[in-house]
Coordinates of C-alpha atoms and ligand atoms in Angstrom, one line a residue:
M2 CA -19.8 -6.9 11.5
E3 CA -16.6 -6.0 9.7
H4 CA -16.8 -4.7 6.2
T5 CA -14.6 -6.6 3.9
T6 CA -15.3 -5.3 0.2
H7 CA -16.0 -2.0 -0.9
H8 CA -17.1 -1.6 -4.6
F9 CA -16.4 1.6 -6.9
R10 CA -16.3 2.8 -10.1
I11 CA -14.1 5.3 -11.5
G12 CA -15.7 5.6 -15.5
N13 CA -16.3 2.0 -16.8
I14 CA -13.7 0.4 -15.0
N15 CA -15.0 -1.4 -11.6
C16 CA -13.0 -1.3 -8.5
Y17 CA -12.7 -3.3 -5.1
A18 CA -11.2 -2.5 -2.0
V19 CA -10.4 -5.6 -0.3
R20 CA -10.1 -5.9 3.5
E21 CA -6.7 -8.2 3.8
G22 CA -6.2 -7.7 7.2
R23 CA -5.2 -5.5 10.5
H24 CA -1.8 -5.3 11.8
S25 CA -0.5 -3.9 15.1
Y26 CA 2.8 -2.9 15.3
L27 CA 3.6 -3.0 18.5
P28 CA 7.1 -2.3 20.5
P29 CA 9.7 -4.3 21.1
Q30 CA 9.1 -6.4 18.1
F31 CA 9.0 -3.3 16.0
P32 CA 9.9 0.6 17.3
P33 CA 7.8 3.3 18.9
P34 CA 5.5 4.2 16.9
K35 CA 6.3 7.8 17.0
T36 CA 9.7 6.7 15.7
L37 CA 8.0 4.1 13.2
L38 CA 6.0 6.7 11.3
F39 CA 7.5 10.2 12.0
K40 CA 11.4 9.3 12.9
N41 CA 12.6 12.8 12.0
A42 CA 9.4 14.9 13.0
P43 CA 10.2 17.6 15.9
E44 CA 9.0 16.1 18.9
A45 CA 6.7 18.7 20.3
E46 CA 5.1 19.4 16.9
L47 CA 4.7 16.2 16.4
N48 CA 3.0 15.8 19.5
K49 CA 0.8 18.7 18.7
T50 CA -0.4 17.0 15.5
L51 CA -0.7 13.9 17.4
R52 CA -3.5 15.5 19.6
Q53 CA -5.2 17.3 16.4
H54 CA -5.4 13.7 15.0
N55 CA -7.1 12.6 18.8
I56 CA -3.7 10.5 19.5
E57 CA -2.3 11.2 22.9
P58 CA 1.3 11.0 22.6
D59 CA 3.2 9.8 25.3
N60 CA 0.3 7.3 25.7
W61 CA 0.5 5.3 22.5
P62 CA 1.4 1.9 22.4
G63 CA 1.5 0.9 19.1
W64 CA 0.7 2.0 15.4
V65 CA -2.7 -0.3 14.4
C66 CA -3.4 0.4 10.9
D67 CA -5.5 -1.8 7.9
Y68 CA -3.8 -3.5 5.4
T69 CA -6.2 -3.2 2.1
C70 CA -5.6 -4.4 -1.1
L71 CA -7.3 -3.7 -4.7
V72 CA -8.8 -5.6 -7.4
I73 CA -9.4 -3.7 -10.7
K74 CA -11.9 -5.1 -13.1
T75 CA -12.3 -3.9 -16.5
E76 CA -14.4 -6.2 -19.0
E77 CA -11.4 -8.2 -20.2
E78 CA -9.1 -8.7 -17.2
T79 CA -9.0 -8.8 -13.3
L80 CA -5.9 -7.1 -11.4
L81 CA -4.9 -7.7 -8.3
V82 CA -3.0 -5.2 -6.6
D83 CA -0.7 -6.7 -4.4
T84 CA -1.0 -9.4 -2.1
G85 CA -0.8 -8.4 1.7
L86 CA 1.0 -10.3 4.7
N87 CA -0.8 -13.4 5.1
D88 CA -0.6 -13.8 8.5
R89 CA -3.2 -15.2 10.4
E90 CA -1.7 -14.5 13.8
A91 CA -1.5 -10.5 12.6
H92 CA -5.1 -10.8 12.0
C93 CA -4.3 -10.9 8.3
G94 CA -4.5 -13.2 5.5
K95 CA -8.5 -12.7 4.6
L96 CA -7.6 -11.8 1.0
V97 CA -8.6 -15.1 -0.6
A98 CA -11.9 -15.8 2.0
N99 CA -13.2 -12.0 1.0
L100 CA -12.1 -12.1 -3.1
R101 CA -14.5 -15.4 -2.8
T102 CA -17.5 -13.0 -1.3
L103 CA -16.9 -10.8 -4.7
G104 CA -17.3 -14.8 -6.7
I105 CA -13.7 -14.2 -7.7
K106 CA -11.3 -17.3 -7.2
P107 CA -7.6 -17.6 -6.6
E108 CA -7.4 -19.2 -9.5
D109 CA -9.3 -17.0 -11.7
I110 CA -6.8 -14.5 -11.1
Y111 CA -4.0 -13.7 -13.9
K112 CA -2.3 -10.9 -12.9
I113 CA -1.3 -9.0 -9.9
L114 CA 0.8 -5.9 -10.2
I115 CA 3.2 -6.2 -6.9
S116 CA 3.5 -2.2 -5.9
H117 CA 6.8 -3.0 -3.9
A118 CA 8.5 -5.8 -2.0
H119 CA 8.0 -5.1 1.3
P120 CA 6.6 -8.5 3.5
D121 CA 3.2 -6.7 3.8
H122 CA 2.8 -6.6 0.2
I123 CA 4.1 -9.8 -1.3
N124 CA 3.6 -12.5 1.7
G125 CA 0.3 -13.2 0.4
I126 CA 2.1 -14.8 -3.2
T127 CA 2.5 -18.0 -1.1
Q128 CA 1.1 -20.3 1.7
E129 CA 3.0 -21.3 4.7
D130 CA 3.5 -24.7 3.2
G131 CA 4.9 -23.3 -0.2
N132 CA 2.4 -23.4 -2.5
L133 CA 1.2 -20.6 -4.5
V134 CA -1.9 -18.8 -3.2
F135 CA -2.8 -17.8 -6.7
P136 CA -1.5 -20.6 -8.9
N137 CA -2.4 -19.3 -12.6
A138 CA -1.1 -15.8 -12.1
R139 CA 1.7 -13.6 -13.9
Y140 CA 3.5 -11.3 -11.8
L141 CA 4.1 -7.6 -13.0
M142 CA 7.0 -5.5 -11.4
G143 CA 8.5 -2.3 -12.2
K144 CA 12.2 -2.8 -13.3
R145 CA 13.8 -0.6 -10.5
E146 CA 12.0 -2.6 -8.0
Y147 CA 12.7 -6.0 -9.6
Q148 CA 16.7 -4.9 -9.8
F149 CA 16.9 -3.7 -6.1
W150 CA 15.4 -7.3 -4.4
M151 CA 15.8 -9.7 -7.1
E152 CA 19.9 -8.5 -8.2
G153 CA 21.1 -8.9 -4.6
E154 CA 21.4 -4.7 -4.2
A155 CA 18.9 -5.0 -1.2
K156 CA 21.1 -7.5 0.6
S157 CA 24.4 -5.0 1.1
A158 CA 21.4 -1.8 1.4
L159 CA 19.5 -2.9 4.1
E160 CA 21.7 -4.0 6.8
G161 CA 21.2 -6.0 10.0
H162 CA 18.1 -8.0 11.3
I163 CA 15.6 -5.8 9.1
G164 CA 17.7 -6.6 6.1
E165 CA 17.6 -10.4 6.8
I166 CA 13.8 -10.3 7.7
M167 CA 13.0 -8.8 4.5
C168 CA 15.2 -10.4 1.9
G169 CA 13.4 -14.0 3.7
F170 CA 10.3 -12.4 2.2
V171 CA 11.4 -11.9 -1.1
N172 CA 13.5 -15.2 -1.4
R173 CA 10.0 -17.4 -0.1
N174 CA 7.6 -15.1 -2.3
L175 CA 9.2 -14.0 -5.1
E176 CA 12.0 -16.4 -6.2
P177 CA 9.5 -19.3 -6.4
V178 CA 7.8 -17.1 -9.0
K179 CA 10.5 -15.5 -10.9
D180 CA 9.5 -17.3 -14.1
W181 CA 6.4 -15.1 -13.9
I182 CA 7.6 -11.7 -13.4
D183 CA 6.8 -9.4 -16.3
I184 CA 9.0 -6.1 -16.1
I185 CA 6.9 -3.2 -16.4
E186 CA 8.5 0.2 -17.2
D187 CA 7.6 3.8 -15.6
G188 CA 4.1 5.0 -17.2
E189 CA 3.0 1.6 -18.6
E190 CA 0.0 0.6 -19.3
I191 CA -0.5 -2.6 -18.2
I192 CA -4.4 -2.7 -18.6
P193 CA -6.6 -0.5 -20.7
G194 CA -7.0 2.8 -18.7
V195 CA -4.7 1.7 -15.9
S196 CA -1.3 2.5 -16.3
T197 CA 1.7 2.5 -13.2
L198 CA 4.0 5.8 -12.4
M199 CA 7.3 5.9 -10.4
A200 CA 6.9 6.9 -6.7
P201 CA 10.4 5.9 -5.5
G202 CA 11.7 6.7 -2.0
H203 CA 9.4 4.0 0.0
T204 CA 11.1 1.3 -1.5
P205 CA 13.6 2.5 -4.3
G206 CA 11.5 0.9 -7.3
H207 CA 7.9 1.9 -5.3
I208 CA 5.2 2.5 -7.5
V209 CA 1.7 4.0 -7.5
V210 CA -1.5 3.3 -9.7
L211 CA -3.6 5.4 -12.1
I212 CA -6.7 4.8 -13.3
E213 CA -8.4 6.7 -15.9
S214 CA -11.6 6.2 -17.7
Q215 CA -14.9 8.7 -19.2
N216 CA -12.8 11.4 -17.8
N217 CA -12.6 10.0 -14.1
K218 CA -9.1 9.8 -12.6
F219 CA -8.0 7.6 -9.5
L220 CA -4.6 7.7 -7.8
Y221 CA -3.7 4.6 -5.8
L222 CA -1.0 5.9 -3.4
V223 CA 0.0 2.4 -2.0
D224 CA 2.5 3.4 0.5
S225 CA 3.5 6.7 -0.4
L226 CA 1.7 7.3 2.6
L227 CA 1.1 5.4 5.6
H228 CA -0.7 7.6 7.9
P229 CA -2.8 10.8 7.0
I230 CA -0.4 12.7 8.9
H231 CA 2.0 12.7 6.1
C232 CA -0.6 14.9 3.7
E233 CA 0.2 17.4 6.8
H234 CA 3.6 16.6 6.9
P235 CA 5.1 14.8 3.8
E236 CA 8.3 16.0 5.1
W237 CA 8.0 13.6 7.9
C238 CA 9.0 10.2 7.1
A239 CA 9.0 6.5 8.4
A240 CA 12.0 4.3 9.8
V241 CA 10.4 2.1 6.9
D242 CA 11.0 4.5 4.3
F243 CA 14.1 3.7 2.3
D244 CA 15.4 6.9 1.2
M245 CA 13.9 9.9 3.0
D246 CA 14.6 12.5 0.3
M247 CA 13.2 10.5 -2.8
T248 CA 10.0 10.3 -0.4
I249 CA 9.3 13.9 0.3
K250 CA 9.6 14.2 -3.4
S251 CA 7.6 11.6 -4.3
R252 CA 4.7 12.4 -1.9
R253 CA 5.0 16.3 -2.6
K254 CA 4.6 15.4 -6.7
F255 CA 1.3 12.4 -5.9
L256 CA -0.4 14.8 -3.7
A257 CA 0.1 18.0 -5.5
M258 CA -1.3 15.7 -8.3
A259 CA -4.6 14.2 -6.6
A260 CA -5.2 17.7 -4.8
N261 CA -4.9 19.4 -8.1
E262 CA -7.4 16.6 -10.5
K263 CA -9.4 16.5 -7.5
M264 CA -8.8 12.8 -8.0
L265 CA -9.9 9.8 -5.6
T266 CA -7.1 8.2 -4.0
M267 CA -6.4 5.3 -2.2
S268 CA -3.7 4.4 0.6
F269 CA -3.2 0.3 1.5
H270 CA -2.5 1.1 5.5
F271 CA -5.4 3.6 5.8
D272 CA -8.3 2.8 7.7
F273 CA -10.5 0.5 5.7
P274 CA -11.4 1.2 2.3
G275 CA -8.3 3.4 2.6
L276 CA -10.3 5.9 0.0
G277 CA -10.1 9.9 0.0
Y278 CA -9.3 13.1 -1.1
V279 CA -6.3 15.3 -0.7
K280 CA -7.3 18.8 -0.3
E281 CA -4.4 21.2 -0.1
N282 CA -4.1 23.2 3.1
E283 CA -1.6 26.0 3.8
E284 CA 1.7 25.0 2.7
A285 CA 0.5 21.1 2.1
W286 CA -2.1 19.2 2.1
V287 CA -4.9 17.3 3.8
W288 CA -6.7 13.6 3.8
E289 CA -10.3 13.9 3.9
S290 CA -11.6 9.9 3.9
I291 CA -15.2 9.3 2.0
K292 CA -17.9 9.5 4.3
T293 CA -17.7 5.9 5.9
S294 CA -18.9 6.2 9.2
F295 CA -20.3 2.6 9.0
Y296 CA -17.5 1.4 8.0
S297 CA -15.7 2.3 11.4
T298 CA -15.2 -1.1 13.5
R299 CA -12.4 0.1 15.6
Ligands
LIG314 ZN1 3.1 -1.5 2.9

């Protein structure tokens, strides 16, 4: 049986990791996984590292990863972070059904935080017919991310086919809710105990989420890392990382923060439920997934 939700608490704040789907990034639609995830990694070292992670580098057909959204529930409010890809053909689009198993209906969601405007995080805003999935929601978006995608910058910065595709998703999903988007500042507390921090690089305004309650801390890294190997090699960037230097800087900053403060962390693209700890290891870090052997569905 596939596990679809996972409950955890940070102090007195309830959190739920909610499965949205699993995506296979296969060529020729996407670059080969080594290029897609580690485009600047030296070949020999990358191959060695992949083998340590039980991936045979010459026989790796594509990157297969889970998509996991986060729901944060305080006594007063429910906040959904990101909406997933919502593409049933790609084995995604399970967010609404899985929210219902928690007793949360789409019309009960009043606040959605958009970490960044990539398709796998925003395409769950609208249904295929253009109707809104969450009819009562307002959206929170970082100032820089909003500027980049909604004020014309993305069109010139992202050239070619990929740029067209990305901007198409923005037009279909963010334009219709433009009047319901609230801009947030770096470090702003969006609900009590929950704040967002700028972690640019993957996109120009990518943000991470910090929860603090009763001396417990949690860091949602979202897409700061796409694969656990990025902990060991934060300098290896993905083809979809917009700015490599900024990506590396943000990764180092938040990996150090998570490791130093021994925070529980979560990543959108890691194996469900995406939760684990970042441990210091020589010059870098290593990812330790929480004990979830019963979650393994592969
Ligand atoms: Zn993503």
